[in-house]
Short mmCIF file of C-alpha atoms in Angstrom, two decimals:
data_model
loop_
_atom_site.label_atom_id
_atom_site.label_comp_id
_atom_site.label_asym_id
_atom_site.label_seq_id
_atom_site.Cartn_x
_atom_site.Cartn_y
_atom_site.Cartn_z
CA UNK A 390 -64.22 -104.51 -208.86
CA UNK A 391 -67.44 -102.89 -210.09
CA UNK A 392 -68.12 -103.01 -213.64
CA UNK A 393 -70.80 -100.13 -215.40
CA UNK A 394 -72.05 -100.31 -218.86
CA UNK A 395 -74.21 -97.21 -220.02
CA UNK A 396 -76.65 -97.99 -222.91
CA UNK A 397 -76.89 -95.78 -226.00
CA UNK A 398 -80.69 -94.94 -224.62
CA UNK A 399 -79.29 -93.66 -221.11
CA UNK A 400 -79.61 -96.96 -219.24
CA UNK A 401 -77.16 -98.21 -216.70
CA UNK A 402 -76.48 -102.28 -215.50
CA UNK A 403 -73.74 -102.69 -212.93
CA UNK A 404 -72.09 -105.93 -211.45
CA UNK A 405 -69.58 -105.99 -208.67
CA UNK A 406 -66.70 -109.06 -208.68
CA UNK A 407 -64.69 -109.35 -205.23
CA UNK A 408 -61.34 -108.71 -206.56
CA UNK A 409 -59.28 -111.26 -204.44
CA UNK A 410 -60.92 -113.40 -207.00
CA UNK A 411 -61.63 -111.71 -210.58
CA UNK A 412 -59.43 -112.95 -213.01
CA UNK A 413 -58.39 -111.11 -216.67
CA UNK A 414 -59.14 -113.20 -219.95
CA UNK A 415 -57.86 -112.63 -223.27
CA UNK A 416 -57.96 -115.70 -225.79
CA UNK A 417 -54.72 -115.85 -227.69
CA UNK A 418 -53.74 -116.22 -230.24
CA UNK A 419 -55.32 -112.32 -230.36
CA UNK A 420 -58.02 -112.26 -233.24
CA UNK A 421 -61.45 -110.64 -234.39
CA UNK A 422 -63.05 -113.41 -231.79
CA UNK A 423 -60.43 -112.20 -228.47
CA UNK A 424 -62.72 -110.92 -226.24
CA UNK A 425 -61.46 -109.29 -222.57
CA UNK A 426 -63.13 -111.23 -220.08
CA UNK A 427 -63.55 -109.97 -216.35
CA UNK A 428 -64.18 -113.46 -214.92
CA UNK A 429 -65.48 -114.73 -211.22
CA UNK A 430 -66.72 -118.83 -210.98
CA UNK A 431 -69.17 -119.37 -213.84
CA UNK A 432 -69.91 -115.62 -214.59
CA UNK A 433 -68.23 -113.76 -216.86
CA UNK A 434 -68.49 -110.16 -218.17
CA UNK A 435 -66.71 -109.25 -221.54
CA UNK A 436 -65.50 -105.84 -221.81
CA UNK A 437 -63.67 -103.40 -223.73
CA UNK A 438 -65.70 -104.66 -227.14
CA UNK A 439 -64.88 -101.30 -228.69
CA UNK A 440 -61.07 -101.39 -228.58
CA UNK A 441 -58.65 -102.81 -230.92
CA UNK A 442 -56.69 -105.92 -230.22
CA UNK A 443 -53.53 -104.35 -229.45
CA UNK A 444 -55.74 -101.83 -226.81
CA UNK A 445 -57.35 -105.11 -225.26
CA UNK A 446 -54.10 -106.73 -224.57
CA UNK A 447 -52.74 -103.48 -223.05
CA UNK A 448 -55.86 -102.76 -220.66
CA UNK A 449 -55.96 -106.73 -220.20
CA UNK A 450 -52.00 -106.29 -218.59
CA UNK A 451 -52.73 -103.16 -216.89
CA UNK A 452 -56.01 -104.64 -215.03
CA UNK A 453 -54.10 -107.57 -214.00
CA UNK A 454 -51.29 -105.61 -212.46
CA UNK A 455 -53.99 -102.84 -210.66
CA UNK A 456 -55.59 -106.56 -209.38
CA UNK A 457 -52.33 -107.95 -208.54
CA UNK A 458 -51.52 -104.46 -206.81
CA UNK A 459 -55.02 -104.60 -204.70
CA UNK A 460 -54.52 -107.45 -203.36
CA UNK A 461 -50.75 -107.13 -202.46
CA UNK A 462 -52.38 -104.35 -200.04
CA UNK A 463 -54.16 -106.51 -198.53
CA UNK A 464 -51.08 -108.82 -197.76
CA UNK A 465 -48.83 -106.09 -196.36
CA UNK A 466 -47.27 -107.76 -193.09
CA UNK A 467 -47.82 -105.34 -189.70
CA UNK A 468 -44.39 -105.00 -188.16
#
């Protein structure tokens, strides 16, 4: 999973998390304070700052499933 985050003056950072073990983070009860958490060990990267609660929860659910989906590929048994 590689993670980008463009600055307002041009400048990039990047971070890559394996995704066999990235897990998705959003505190609930949802509130100003819920922030979406891509998170691997002690690191973790909070993203999506920009959305509203409801759009957190929905990209929160729909990276879990594309994570859940990725490494279900992984696992597909050879016959």
């Amino acid at each position: 999973l590689r993670l980008t985050h463009k600055g307002a003056n041009g400048s990039e950072k990047s971070a890559t998390v394996p995704s066999a073990f990235a897990r998705i983070e959003l505190d609930e009860p949802l509130n100003a304070n819920s922030w979406l958490r891509v998170e691997y060990g002690q690191t973790a990267y909070v993203i999506g700052r920009f959305l509203t609660l409801p759009e957190r929860k929905s990209l929160a659910r729909a990276t879990r499933a594309a994570l859940q989906n990725a490494k279900r590929e992984r696992h597909i048994a050879k016959k």
